[in-house]
Structures are given as C-alpha cells and as structure tokens.
Coordinates of C-alpha atoms in Angstrom, one line a residue:
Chain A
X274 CA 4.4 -5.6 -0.7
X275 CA 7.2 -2.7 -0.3
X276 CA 10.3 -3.6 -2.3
X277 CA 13.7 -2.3 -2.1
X278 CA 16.2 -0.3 -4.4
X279 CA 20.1 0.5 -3.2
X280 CA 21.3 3.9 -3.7
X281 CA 24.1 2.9 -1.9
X282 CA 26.6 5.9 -3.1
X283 CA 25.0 6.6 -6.0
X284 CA 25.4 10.8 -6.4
X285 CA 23.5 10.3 -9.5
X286 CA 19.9 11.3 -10.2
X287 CA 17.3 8.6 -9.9
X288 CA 15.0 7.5 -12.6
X289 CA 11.9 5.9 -12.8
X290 CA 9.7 5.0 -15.7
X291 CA 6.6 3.5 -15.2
X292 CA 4.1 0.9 -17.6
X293 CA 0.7 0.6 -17.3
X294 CA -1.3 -2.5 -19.2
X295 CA -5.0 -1.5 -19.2
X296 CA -7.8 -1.2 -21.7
X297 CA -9.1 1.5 -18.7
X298 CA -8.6 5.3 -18.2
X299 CA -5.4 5.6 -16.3
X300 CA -3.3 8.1 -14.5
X301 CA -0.8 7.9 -12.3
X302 CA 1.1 9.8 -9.6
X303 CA 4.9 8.8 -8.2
X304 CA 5.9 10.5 -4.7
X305 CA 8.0 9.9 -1.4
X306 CA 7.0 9.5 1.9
X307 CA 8.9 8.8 5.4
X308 CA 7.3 5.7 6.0
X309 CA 7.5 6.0 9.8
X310 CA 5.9 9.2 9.7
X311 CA 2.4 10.8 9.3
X312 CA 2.6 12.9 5.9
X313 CA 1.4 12.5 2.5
X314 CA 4.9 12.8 0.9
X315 CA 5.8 14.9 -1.8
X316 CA 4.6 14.4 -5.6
X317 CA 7.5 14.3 -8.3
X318 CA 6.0 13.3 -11.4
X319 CA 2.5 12.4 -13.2
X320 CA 1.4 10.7 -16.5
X321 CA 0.6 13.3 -19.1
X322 CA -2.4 11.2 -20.9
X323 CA -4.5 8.3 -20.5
X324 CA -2.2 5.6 -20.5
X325 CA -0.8 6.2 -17.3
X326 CA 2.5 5.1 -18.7
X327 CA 5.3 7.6 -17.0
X328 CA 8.4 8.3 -19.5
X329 CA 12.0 8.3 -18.0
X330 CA 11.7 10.8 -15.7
X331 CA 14.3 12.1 -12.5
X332 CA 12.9 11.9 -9.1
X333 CA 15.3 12.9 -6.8
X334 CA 18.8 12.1 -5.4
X335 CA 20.6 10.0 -2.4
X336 CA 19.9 13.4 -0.6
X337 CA 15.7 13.4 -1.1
X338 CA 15.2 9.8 -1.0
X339 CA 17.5 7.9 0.9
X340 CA 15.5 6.2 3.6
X341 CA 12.6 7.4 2.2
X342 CA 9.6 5.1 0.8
X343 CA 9.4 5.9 -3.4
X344 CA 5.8 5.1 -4.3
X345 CA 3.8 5.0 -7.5
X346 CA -0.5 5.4 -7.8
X347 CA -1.8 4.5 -10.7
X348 CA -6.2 5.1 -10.5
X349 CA -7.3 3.1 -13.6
X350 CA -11.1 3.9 -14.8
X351 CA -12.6 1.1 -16.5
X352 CA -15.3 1.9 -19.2
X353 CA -18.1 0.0 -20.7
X354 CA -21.4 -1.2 -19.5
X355 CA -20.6 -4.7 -19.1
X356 CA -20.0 -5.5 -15.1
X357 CA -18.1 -9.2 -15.9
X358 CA -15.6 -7.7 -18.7
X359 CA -14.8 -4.7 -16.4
X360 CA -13.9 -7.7 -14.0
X361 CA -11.7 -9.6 -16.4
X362 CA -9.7 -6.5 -16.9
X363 CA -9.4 -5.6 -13.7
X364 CA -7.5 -8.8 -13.4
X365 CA -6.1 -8.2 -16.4
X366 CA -4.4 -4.9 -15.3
X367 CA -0.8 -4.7 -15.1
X368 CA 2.5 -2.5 -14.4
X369 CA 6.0 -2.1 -14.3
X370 CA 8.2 0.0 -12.8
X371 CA 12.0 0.3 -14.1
X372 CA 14.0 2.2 -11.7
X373 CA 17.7 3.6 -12.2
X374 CA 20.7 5.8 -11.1
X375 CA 21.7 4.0 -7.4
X376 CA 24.4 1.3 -7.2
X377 CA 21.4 -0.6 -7.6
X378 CA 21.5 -0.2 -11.7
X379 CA 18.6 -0.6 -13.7
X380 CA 15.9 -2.7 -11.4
X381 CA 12.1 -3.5 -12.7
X382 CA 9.4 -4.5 -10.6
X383 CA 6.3 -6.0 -11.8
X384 CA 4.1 -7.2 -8.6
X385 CA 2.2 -3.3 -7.6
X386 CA -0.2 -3.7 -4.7
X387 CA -3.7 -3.9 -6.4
X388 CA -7.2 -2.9 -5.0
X389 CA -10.6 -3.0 -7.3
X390 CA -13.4 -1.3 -6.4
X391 CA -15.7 -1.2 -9.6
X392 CA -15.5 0.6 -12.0
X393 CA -11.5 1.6 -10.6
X394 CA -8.8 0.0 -10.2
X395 CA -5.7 1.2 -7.8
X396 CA -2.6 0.0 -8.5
X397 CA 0.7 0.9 -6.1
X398 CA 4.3 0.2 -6.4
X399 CA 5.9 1.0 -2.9
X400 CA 9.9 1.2 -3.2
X401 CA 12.1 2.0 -0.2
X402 CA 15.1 3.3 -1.3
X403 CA 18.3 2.2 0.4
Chain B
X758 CA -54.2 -4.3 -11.9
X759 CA -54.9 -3.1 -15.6
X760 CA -51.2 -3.4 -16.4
X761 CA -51.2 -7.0 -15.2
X762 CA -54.6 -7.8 -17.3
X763 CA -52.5 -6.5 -20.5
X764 CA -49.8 -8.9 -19.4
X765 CA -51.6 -11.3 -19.3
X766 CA -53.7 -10.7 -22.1
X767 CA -49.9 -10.3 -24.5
X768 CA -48.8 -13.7 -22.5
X769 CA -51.6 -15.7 -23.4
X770 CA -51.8 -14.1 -27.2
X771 CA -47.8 -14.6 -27.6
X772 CA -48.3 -18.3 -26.7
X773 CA -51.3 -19.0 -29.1
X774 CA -48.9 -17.4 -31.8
X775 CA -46.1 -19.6 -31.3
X776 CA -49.0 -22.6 -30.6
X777 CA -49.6 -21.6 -35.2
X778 CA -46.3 -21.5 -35.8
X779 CA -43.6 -23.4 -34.4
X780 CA -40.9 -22.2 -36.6
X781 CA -37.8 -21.6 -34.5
X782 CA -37.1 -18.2 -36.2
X783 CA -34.4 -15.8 -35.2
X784 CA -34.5 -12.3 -35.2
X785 CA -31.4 -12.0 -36.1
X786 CA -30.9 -14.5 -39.3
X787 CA -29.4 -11.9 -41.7
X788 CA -26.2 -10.4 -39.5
X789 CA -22.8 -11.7 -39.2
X790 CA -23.3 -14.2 -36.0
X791 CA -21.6 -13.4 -32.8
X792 CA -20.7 -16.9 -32.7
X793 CA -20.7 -18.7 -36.2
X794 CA -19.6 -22.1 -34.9
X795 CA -22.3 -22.4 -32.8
X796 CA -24.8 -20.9 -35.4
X797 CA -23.4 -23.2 -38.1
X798 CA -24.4 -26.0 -35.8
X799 CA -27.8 -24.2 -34.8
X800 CA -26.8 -24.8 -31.1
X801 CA -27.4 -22.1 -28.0
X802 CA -25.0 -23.0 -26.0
X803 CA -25.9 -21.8 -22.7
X804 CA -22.4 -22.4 -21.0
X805 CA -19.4 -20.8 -23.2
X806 CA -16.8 -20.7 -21.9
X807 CA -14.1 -17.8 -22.6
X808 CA -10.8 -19.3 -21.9
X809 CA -8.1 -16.3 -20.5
X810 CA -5.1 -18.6 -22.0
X811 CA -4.2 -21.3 -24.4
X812 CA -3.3 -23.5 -21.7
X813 CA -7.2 -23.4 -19.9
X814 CA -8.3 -24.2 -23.6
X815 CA -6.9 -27.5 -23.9
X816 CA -7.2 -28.2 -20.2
X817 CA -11.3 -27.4 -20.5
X818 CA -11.2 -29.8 -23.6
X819 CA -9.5 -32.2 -21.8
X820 CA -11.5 -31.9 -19.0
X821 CA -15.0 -32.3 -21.0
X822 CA -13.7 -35.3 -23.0
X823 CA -15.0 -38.5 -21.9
X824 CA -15.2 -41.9 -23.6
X825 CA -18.2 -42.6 -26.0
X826 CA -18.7 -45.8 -27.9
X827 CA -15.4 -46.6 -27.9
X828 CA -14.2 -42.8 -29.0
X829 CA -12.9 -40.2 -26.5
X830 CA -14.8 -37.0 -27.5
X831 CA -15.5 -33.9 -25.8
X832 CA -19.1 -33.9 -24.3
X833 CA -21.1 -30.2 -25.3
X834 CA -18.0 -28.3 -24.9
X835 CA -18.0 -24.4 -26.5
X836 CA -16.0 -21.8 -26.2
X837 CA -15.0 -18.5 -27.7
X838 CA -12.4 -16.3 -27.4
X839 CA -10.8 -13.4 -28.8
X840 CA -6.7 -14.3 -29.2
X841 CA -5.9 -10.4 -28.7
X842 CA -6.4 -11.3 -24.6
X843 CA -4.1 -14.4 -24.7
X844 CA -1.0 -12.3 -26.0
X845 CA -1.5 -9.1 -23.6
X846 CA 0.9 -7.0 -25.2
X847 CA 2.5 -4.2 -23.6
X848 CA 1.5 -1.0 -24.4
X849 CA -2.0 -2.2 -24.2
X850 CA -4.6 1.9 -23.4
X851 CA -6.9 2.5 -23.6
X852 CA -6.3 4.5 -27.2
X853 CA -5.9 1.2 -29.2
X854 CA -8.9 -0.2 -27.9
X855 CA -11.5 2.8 -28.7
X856 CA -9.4 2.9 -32.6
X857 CA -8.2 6.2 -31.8
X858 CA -4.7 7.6 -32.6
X859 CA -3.4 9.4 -29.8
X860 CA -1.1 12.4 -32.1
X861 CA -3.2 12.4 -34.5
X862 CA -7.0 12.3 -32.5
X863 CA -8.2 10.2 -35.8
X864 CA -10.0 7.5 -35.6
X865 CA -8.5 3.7 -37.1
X866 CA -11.1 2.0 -38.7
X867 CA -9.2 -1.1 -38.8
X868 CA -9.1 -1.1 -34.9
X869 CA -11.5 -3.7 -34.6
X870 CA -9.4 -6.5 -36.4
X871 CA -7.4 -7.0 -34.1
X872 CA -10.3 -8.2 -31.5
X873 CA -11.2 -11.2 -33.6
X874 CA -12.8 -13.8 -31.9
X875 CA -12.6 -17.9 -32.5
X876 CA -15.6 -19.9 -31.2
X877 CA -15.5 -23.9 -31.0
X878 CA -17.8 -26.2 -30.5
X879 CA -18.0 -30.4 -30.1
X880 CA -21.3 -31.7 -29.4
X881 CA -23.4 -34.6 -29.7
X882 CA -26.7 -33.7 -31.8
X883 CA -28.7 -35.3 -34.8
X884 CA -27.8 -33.0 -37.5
X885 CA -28.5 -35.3 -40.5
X886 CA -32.4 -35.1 -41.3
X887 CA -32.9 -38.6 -41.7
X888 CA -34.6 -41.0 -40.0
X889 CA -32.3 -42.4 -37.8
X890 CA -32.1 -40.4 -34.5
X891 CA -29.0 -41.2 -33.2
X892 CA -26.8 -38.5 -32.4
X893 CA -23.4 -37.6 -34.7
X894 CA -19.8 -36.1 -32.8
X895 CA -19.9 -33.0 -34.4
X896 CA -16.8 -30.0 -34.2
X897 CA -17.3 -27.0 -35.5
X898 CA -14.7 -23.7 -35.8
X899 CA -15.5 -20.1 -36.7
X900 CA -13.8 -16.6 -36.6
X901 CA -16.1 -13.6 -36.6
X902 CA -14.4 -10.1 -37.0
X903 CA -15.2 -6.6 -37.8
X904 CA -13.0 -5.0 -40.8
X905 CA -14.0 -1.4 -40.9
X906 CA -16.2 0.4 -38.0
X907 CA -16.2 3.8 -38.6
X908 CA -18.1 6.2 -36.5
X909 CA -19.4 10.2 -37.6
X910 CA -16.9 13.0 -38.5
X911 CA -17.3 14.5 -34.9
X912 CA -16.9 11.2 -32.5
X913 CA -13.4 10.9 -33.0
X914 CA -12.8 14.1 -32.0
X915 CA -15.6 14.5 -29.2
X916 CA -14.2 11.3 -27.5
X917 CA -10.5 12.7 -27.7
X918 CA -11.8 16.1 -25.9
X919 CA -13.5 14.0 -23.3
X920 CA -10.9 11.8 -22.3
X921 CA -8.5 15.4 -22.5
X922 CA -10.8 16.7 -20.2
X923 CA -10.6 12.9 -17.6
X924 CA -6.6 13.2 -17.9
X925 CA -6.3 16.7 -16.4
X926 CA -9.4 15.8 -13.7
X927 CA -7.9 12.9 -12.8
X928 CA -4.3 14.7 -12.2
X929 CA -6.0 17.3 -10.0
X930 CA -7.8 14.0 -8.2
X931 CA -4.6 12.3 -7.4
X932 CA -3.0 15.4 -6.2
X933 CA -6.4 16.3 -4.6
X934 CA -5.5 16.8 -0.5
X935 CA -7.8 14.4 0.9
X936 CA -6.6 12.2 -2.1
X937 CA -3.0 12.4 -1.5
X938 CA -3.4 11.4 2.1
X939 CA -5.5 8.5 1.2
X940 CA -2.6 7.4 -1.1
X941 CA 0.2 8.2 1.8
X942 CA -2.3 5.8 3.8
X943 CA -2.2 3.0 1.1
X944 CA 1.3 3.0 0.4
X945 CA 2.4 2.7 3.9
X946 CA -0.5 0.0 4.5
X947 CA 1.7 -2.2 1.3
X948 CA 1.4 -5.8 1.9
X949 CA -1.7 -5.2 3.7
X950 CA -4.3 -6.2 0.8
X951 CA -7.2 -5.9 3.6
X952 CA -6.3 -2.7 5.4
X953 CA -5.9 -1.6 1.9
X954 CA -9.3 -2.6 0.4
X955 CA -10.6 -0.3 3.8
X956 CA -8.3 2.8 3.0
X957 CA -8.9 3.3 -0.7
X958 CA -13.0 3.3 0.2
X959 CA -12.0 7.1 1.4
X960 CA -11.0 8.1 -2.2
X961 CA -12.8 10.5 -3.4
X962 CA -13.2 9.7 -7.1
X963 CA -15.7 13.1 -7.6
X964 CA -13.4 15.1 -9.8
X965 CA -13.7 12.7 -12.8
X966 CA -17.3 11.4 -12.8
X967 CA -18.5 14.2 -14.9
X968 CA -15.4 13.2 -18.0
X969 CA -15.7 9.5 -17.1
X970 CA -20.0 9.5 -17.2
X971 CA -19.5 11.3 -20.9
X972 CA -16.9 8.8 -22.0
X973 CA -19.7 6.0 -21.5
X974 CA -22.0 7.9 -23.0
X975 CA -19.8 8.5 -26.2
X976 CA -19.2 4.5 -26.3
X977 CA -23.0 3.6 -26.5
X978 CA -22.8 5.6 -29.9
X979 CA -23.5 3.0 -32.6
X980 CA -20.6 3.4 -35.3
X981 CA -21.9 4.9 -39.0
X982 CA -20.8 2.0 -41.1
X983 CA -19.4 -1.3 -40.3
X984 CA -18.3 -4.2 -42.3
X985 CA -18.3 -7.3 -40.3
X986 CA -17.6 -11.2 -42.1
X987 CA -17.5 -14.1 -40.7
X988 CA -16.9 -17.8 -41.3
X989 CA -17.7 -21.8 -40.0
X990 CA -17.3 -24.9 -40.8
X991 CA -18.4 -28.5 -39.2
X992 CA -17.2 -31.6 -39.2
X993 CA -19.7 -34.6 -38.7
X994 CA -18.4 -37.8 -36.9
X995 CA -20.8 -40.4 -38.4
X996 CA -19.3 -43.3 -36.6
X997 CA -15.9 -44.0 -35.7
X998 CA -14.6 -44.6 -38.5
X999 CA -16.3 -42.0 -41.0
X1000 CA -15.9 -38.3 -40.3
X1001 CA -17.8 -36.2 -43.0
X1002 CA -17.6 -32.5 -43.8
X1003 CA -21.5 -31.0 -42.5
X1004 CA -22.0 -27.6 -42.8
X1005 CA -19.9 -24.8 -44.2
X1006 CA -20.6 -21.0 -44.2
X1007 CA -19.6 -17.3 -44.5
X1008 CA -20.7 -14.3 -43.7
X1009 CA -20.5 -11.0 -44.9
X1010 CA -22.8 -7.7 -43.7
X1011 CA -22.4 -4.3 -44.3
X1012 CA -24.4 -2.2 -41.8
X1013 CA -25.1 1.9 -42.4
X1014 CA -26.9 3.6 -39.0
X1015 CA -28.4 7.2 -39.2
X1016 CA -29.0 9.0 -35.7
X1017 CA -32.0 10.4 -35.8
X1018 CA -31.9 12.6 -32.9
X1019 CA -28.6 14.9 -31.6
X1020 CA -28.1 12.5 -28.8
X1021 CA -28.0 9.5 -31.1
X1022 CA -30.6 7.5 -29.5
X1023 CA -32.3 6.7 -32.0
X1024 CA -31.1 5.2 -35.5
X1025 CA -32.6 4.5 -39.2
X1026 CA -30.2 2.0 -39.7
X1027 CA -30.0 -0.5 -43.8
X1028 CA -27.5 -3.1 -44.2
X1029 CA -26.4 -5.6 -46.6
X1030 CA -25.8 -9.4 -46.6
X1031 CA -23.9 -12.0 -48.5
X1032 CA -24.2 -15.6 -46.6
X1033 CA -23.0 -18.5 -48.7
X1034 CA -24.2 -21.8 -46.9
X1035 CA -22.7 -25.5 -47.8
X1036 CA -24.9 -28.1 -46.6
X1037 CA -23.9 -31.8 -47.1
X1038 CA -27.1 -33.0 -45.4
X1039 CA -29.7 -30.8 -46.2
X1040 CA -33.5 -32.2 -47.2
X1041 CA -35.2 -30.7 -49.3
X1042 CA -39.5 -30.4 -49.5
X1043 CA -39.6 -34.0 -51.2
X1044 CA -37.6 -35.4 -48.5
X1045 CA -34.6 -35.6 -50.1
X1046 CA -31.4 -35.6 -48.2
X1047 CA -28.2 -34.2 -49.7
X1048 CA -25.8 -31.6 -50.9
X1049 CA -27.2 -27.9 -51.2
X1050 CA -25.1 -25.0 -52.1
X1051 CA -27.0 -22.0 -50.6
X1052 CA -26.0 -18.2 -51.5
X1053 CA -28.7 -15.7 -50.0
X1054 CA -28.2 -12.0 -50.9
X1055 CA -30.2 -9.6 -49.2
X1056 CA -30.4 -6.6 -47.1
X1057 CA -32.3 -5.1 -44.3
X1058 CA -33.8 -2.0 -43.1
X1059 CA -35.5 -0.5 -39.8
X1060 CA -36.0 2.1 -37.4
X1061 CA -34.6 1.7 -33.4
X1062 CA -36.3 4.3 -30.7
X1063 CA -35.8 4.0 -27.3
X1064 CA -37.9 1.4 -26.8
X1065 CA -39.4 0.1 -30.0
X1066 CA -37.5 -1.1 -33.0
X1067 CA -39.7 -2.3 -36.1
X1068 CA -37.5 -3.4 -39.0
X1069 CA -37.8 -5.4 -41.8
X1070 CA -35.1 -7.7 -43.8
X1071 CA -35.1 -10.1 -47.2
X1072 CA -32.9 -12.4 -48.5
X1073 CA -33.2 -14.4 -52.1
X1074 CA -31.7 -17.9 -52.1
X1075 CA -29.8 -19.3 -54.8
X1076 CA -29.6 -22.8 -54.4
X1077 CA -27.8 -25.4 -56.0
X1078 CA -28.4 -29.1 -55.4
X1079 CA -31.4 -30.4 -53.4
X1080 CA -32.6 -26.6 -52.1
X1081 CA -35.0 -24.5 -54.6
X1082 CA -34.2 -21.7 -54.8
X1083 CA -36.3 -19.1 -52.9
X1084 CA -36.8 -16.4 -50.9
X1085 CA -37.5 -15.0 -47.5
X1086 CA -39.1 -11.8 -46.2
X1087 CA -40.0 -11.1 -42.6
X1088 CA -40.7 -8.4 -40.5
X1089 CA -39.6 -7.9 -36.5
X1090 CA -41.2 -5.7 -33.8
X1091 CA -39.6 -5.3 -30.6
X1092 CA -41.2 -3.0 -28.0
X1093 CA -39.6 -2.8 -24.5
X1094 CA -42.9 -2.3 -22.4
X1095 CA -40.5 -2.3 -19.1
X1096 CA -36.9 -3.0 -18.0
X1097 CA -35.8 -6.4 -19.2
X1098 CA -39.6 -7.1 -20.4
X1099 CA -39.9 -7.0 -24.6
X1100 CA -42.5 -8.1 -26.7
X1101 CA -41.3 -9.3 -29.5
X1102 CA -43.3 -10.1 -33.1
X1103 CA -42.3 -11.6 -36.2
X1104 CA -43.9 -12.4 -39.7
X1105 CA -43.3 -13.2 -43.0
X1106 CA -42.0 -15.9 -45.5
X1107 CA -39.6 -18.1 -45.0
X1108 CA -37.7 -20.4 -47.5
X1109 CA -38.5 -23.9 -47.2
X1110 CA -39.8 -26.4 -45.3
X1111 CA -43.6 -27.5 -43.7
X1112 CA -43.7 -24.3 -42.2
X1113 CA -42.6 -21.4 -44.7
X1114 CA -45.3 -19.0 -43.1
X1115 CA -43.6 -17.4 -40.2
X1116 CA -45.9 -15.8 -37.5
X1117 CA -44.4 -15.3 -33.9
X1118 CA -45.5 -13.6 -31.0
X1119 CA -44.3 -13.4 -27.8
X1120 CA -43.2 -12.1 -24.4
X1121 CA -39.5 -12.1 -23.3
X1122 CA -38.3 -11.3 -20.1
X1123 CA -34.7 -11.5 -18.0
X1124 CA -32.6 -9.9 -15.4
X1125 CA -30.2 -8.9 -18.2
X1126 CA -29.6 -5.8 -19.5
X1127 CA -29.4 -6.8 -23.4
X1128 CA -31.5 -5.4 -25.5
X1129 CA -32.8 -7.0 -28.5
X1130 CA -31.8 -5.7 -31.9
X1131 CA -32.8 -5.3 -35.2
X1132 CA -31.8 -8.2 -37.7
X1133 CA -28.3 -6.6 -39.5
X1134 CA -27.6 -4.9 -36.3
X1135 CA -24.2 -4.4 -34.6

C-alpha cells in the first residue's frame, strides 16, 4: 500500500536508506515515477552487494520528487533445495525503509508490498512524496 | 517387464531378510542425531513441529496437553527448533548464513553455531524393560549444533565470485527495460496484492539463472571437516508422584570428506565418534534391569557415488553397571536403483541383546527427495 512522505518546503536533499532481512540473494533498485502516468520512472540508486541493504544515499530534491511516487524493488533469490524452508523465509523476509530531508524528518516504513513466486521474492516500498 | 521381475525379486528377498532379523537397526547409529531428544527416547516422531516463535511453543504445548490419570500432560508432542529464527535480527544476508565474510571473502568456521537447534519431546511410551507394560510420561530435551564446518581452500572463494558475478546480473536485471517497466507496473498497482501477483509473472528473471544455478550447485558441496556434538536427556514420569531421571546422552563426531571427482560428487569420507549413554533402566542379557554407563568410541569409513554408497562403521562399548562391555561392527549398502527408490543392506554385530547378529535387507521408496547417507555423515 503507497505511503506518504511531506517535503513540505524542505530545499534539502532527500535521503533514503534501505534494510533488507533475508537469508536470500538480494538486490535492490529505488526510482520515481508520475504515478498518473505511463513511464517506468527514473533509477537513482542500487545496492552494491548481496544484501540488498542501500546505505544513506541522496535521491533527489522538492524539485524531482515532489508529486512524484518514490519507490523501492528489492528481487530477493532464495537458495537451497528445500521447497518448505524457501517458503518459511519467504515469509520471513523483511525491510525497512528510513527516509529523510522534507519537513517530514526522519520517517521509517516497514510494511513493503510483497509478492513470492518461488524461488524469488519481490519486495516494494511505494512512497509518494508530498 | 524384466525390471519389474528384479523388483520384485529385491521386494520379496528384502522382506525375508528383515523376516531373520528383526533388529530395528539404523543406518545412521554412529553420527551426531538430527534430533537427540527424540533419538534419546528411540521415538520417530512423524509430526514435529517447528514452532516460528516462543509464543506458538507454549501455545502447541498447551494445546496437546490433556488430562491423564489425574495428571495434565502433553499427549506425543515434539518439536524442534533452531532459536536463531525466533530472534530475526537485523542485518540478517545472506553472507552470515553461508559463514562467509563479506571484506574479507573467508570463510567462518564457527558460522554454524549460531543455527543450533533444540528438540523436545513428551510422550507416553514403555521405556522401562520390565514386565509391566504400562506406559511412563516421558520429556525429553536436546541441542544438536555444529562447531566447526569448514569446507576446501577454493569454496570460499569460488562462492564469493559467484555470488560477485549474481550482484552485478541482477543490477543489469532490475534495470533491464522490460524489467523496469514491469516494476513501474507493480509499484503503481501498490495495495493491489492480486494485480500484483499477475504483473510480476512478466519479470524476466533470465539474467541471473546462470550465477544463481551455480550458487546451488556450490551449496550441495559437502564441507571438508566438521565437528558436530550433541546432547539429551529424559525424564521418566513413573506415576504421579515419582519422576525419575531415564536416559542421558552426548554426542560428539568428527567427520573428514574427500571429493573424489572435480565436481565433488563423489566423497571418500572417515569420521570419528564419542557417544556417552546413561541408562537408568537398561537390562542386560540376564534380564537384569538397571543402571548402565555406556561410552562407545568408534569411527566410520565409506565411499558415496552417485548412486551407491557402501560404508562401514565400529564402535567399542565400555560399560559400567548392568551392560558388558562390547562391541559393534556393521556394514551399510545403499544403491539408488531409481528416483526416490534405494535398496538398502546392512550387516554385522551388534552389542547386546537376543539378536546381536544384524542382517537387513530391504527396499525403500518415497516421494521425497532425501537421500540416504552413510552412518557419520553430515
């Protein structure tokens, strides 16, 4: 479910660090999309290993993503030959998502859309920035 | 038709063995158990159930308790479970749980401590050889973990490549055209769990098969050495006023496997075993019911191939109380004639009892995908 964050008159750069919790192979992708329109958005920053964790990182300003819908995709691999414990950790799969920089302040969000389709798991935050 | 004659012919030969001999062997006797509560109690569960948090622990004890004779009691409930799950700490990758360093590329061969699991047990079974055949309360706890797993010089480093090789796939996947519209799709589609499930179906996951398949691969590797103990102990409720200690026991097993082929298939694998057994109700040849201090020391040796494995293991017995001591020597065949379909064979000595010849034969078959391993193994 899409969540909000208030820029509000923030001039500041936005942050966003994200968390994955996963045994699996994860990586992750943050972007922003017009949500009323038809384009795939544009990407502004990845995970650099298999954690798909995301470090502090800028994503834009009031200028680039005010009104816009700020979105995180996190593919998660799970390994192993056993069917049931790639189930229980596909349950077991979980993120967070700290944003900063609007008149918001620092805001977490913990509840990512989640889809499983063995062996992956897709986890999504969707942020509309305000 | 001449395969189902052979079938037949191993079916009818495996039954005639076990007709001879109807030892309950395992093929397993000298390794660390997977589950030494239940082993300690010589039970096979075949519901355990793996409770995801402490609270669905005492709530499937509480819900398997039920009044007997006067004593509430939990009726044949097991369960095991590794604490590590019940914590879920952040910062849980997949890193920490392959024992890999992710600066350094080195393997930790420590990693597997922290995967310890606790199985429990309450059951209603006769475990005191005597001739009363009522049933005792019996609870039984154990802890199985692995100390060291270490595998070759080159794993560490191969699997640390590989999943190098997944990270940078994967980021030209996500950004992948077809990819990123799928994800543009899903994101506008929040909330919509359904329409969801349908979008991501169009994600094309082809760019990291090739790292992911080879990841797999590298994880059905067996490790060079491990060091695995374990421990048990039972508690006998005798009536409702007497609880006595029953069984006590720990582990220890040291296993060293040698590939024998470049795609480490196949193993030579020898290991070594400590098992120190109390038993408060033990009988002995004369029929003698009482305490018996068992250390066995032994070790094991055998050869696994694709589908046969032919291995043989030995144990001495030093026994203190009622038990002699002894020993016990037995070799075990497994040949996988088909998927899921093993004939297994096993013979030799054992310590004690009317039976100390063991001869077993037989056919096993399942939809599982197990396979059946060498005593000392894993």
């Amino acid at each position: 479910m899409a969540q909000n964050y208030t820029i509000g008159a923030s001039t500041a750069q936005i942050t966003l660090e994200l968390n994955v919790n996963t045994i699996g192979l994860a990586a992750s992708r943050v972007f922003y999309l017009d949500v009323a329109g038809t384009g795939a958005g544009k990407a502004v920053a990845h995970s650099v290993d298999a954690t798909g964790d995301i470090a502090t990182a800028p994503v834009g300003n009031f200028s680039t993503l005010k009104g816009m819908r700020l979105a995180t995709f996190t593919k998660i691999s799970l390994i192993g030959a056993d069917a049931d414990a790639r189930q229980t950790e596909a349950n077991n799969c979980t993120a967070e998502c700290t944003i900063d920089g609007g008149d918001g302040g620092i805001k977490t969000y913990t509840n990512p859309d989640k889809t499983y389709l063995d062996p992956n798991v897709f986890l999504s935050f969707s942020i509309d920035m305000q | 038709m001449k395969k189902i004659i052979i079938t037949i012919v191993i079916g009818i030969s495996g039954m005639a063995a076990f007709a001879q001999s109807p030892a309950n062997t395992k093929l397993s006797d000298l390794a660390v158990p997977a589950s030494p509560a239940f082993v300690i109690t010589d039970i096979t569960p075949t519901l355990i159930q793996d409770p995801a948090t402490p609270k669905s622990l005492v709530l499937g004890i509480a819900q398997s308790t039920v009044q007997q004779s006067g004593l509430a009691f939990p009726n044949n409930y097991s369960a095991e479970f590794a604490p590590y799950w019940w914590i879920k700490p952040d910062g849980r990758n997949v890193y920490g749980v392959l024992g890999i360093n992710k600066q350094t590329g080195k393997e930790d061969p420590f990693a597997g401590l922290k995967f310890s699991r606790i199985s429990i047990a309450f059951i209603n079974k006769d475990l005191i050889p005597d001739t009363s055949s009522g049933n005792q309360k019996v609870f039984a706890i154990g802890l199985r973990t692995t100390l060291i797993k270490v595998h070759g010089k080159q794993w560490a480093a191969n699997i640390t490549k590989t999943i190098a090789d997944w990270v940078t796939a994967a980021k030209g996947e996500l950004d992948f055209t077809a990819n990123a519209d799928v994800q543009a799709a899903y994101v506008r589609a929040s909330g919509n769990p359904d329409k969801q499930a349908q979008i991501i179906k169009d994600y094309n996951n082809s760019m990291t098969a090739a790292s992911f398949a080879a990841i797999n691969k590298l994880l059905l590797q067996k490790p060079t050495f491990t060091w695995d103990i374990a421990g048990a102990y039972s508690a006998y409720g005798i009536n409702n006023q007497t609880i006595s200690t029953g069984r006590n026991g720990a582990w220890t097993t040291l296993s060293y496997y040698q590939p024998l082929d470049k795609g480490n298939v196949n193993y030579f694998n020898i290991g070594g075993s400590v098992r120190y057994l109390v038993d408060n109700f033990q009988k002995d040849d004369a029929g003698v019911i009482g305490r018996a201090n068992n250390l066995d020391v032994g070790g094991s040796a055998g050869f696994s191939f694709n589908q046969l494995t032919i291995g043989v293991e030995s144990l001495y017995r030093y026994s203190k109380g009622v038990a002699n001591t002894a020993n016990r020597t037995v070799g075990v065949v497994n040949f996988k004639v088909a998927e899921n379909i093993y004939v297994s064979g096993i013979f030799g000595k054992d310590f004690a009892g009317p039976n100390k010849i063991i001869s077993a034969f037989g056919l096993n078959w399942g939809f599982g995908s197990e396979k059946v391993e060498l005593p000392a193994g894993q």
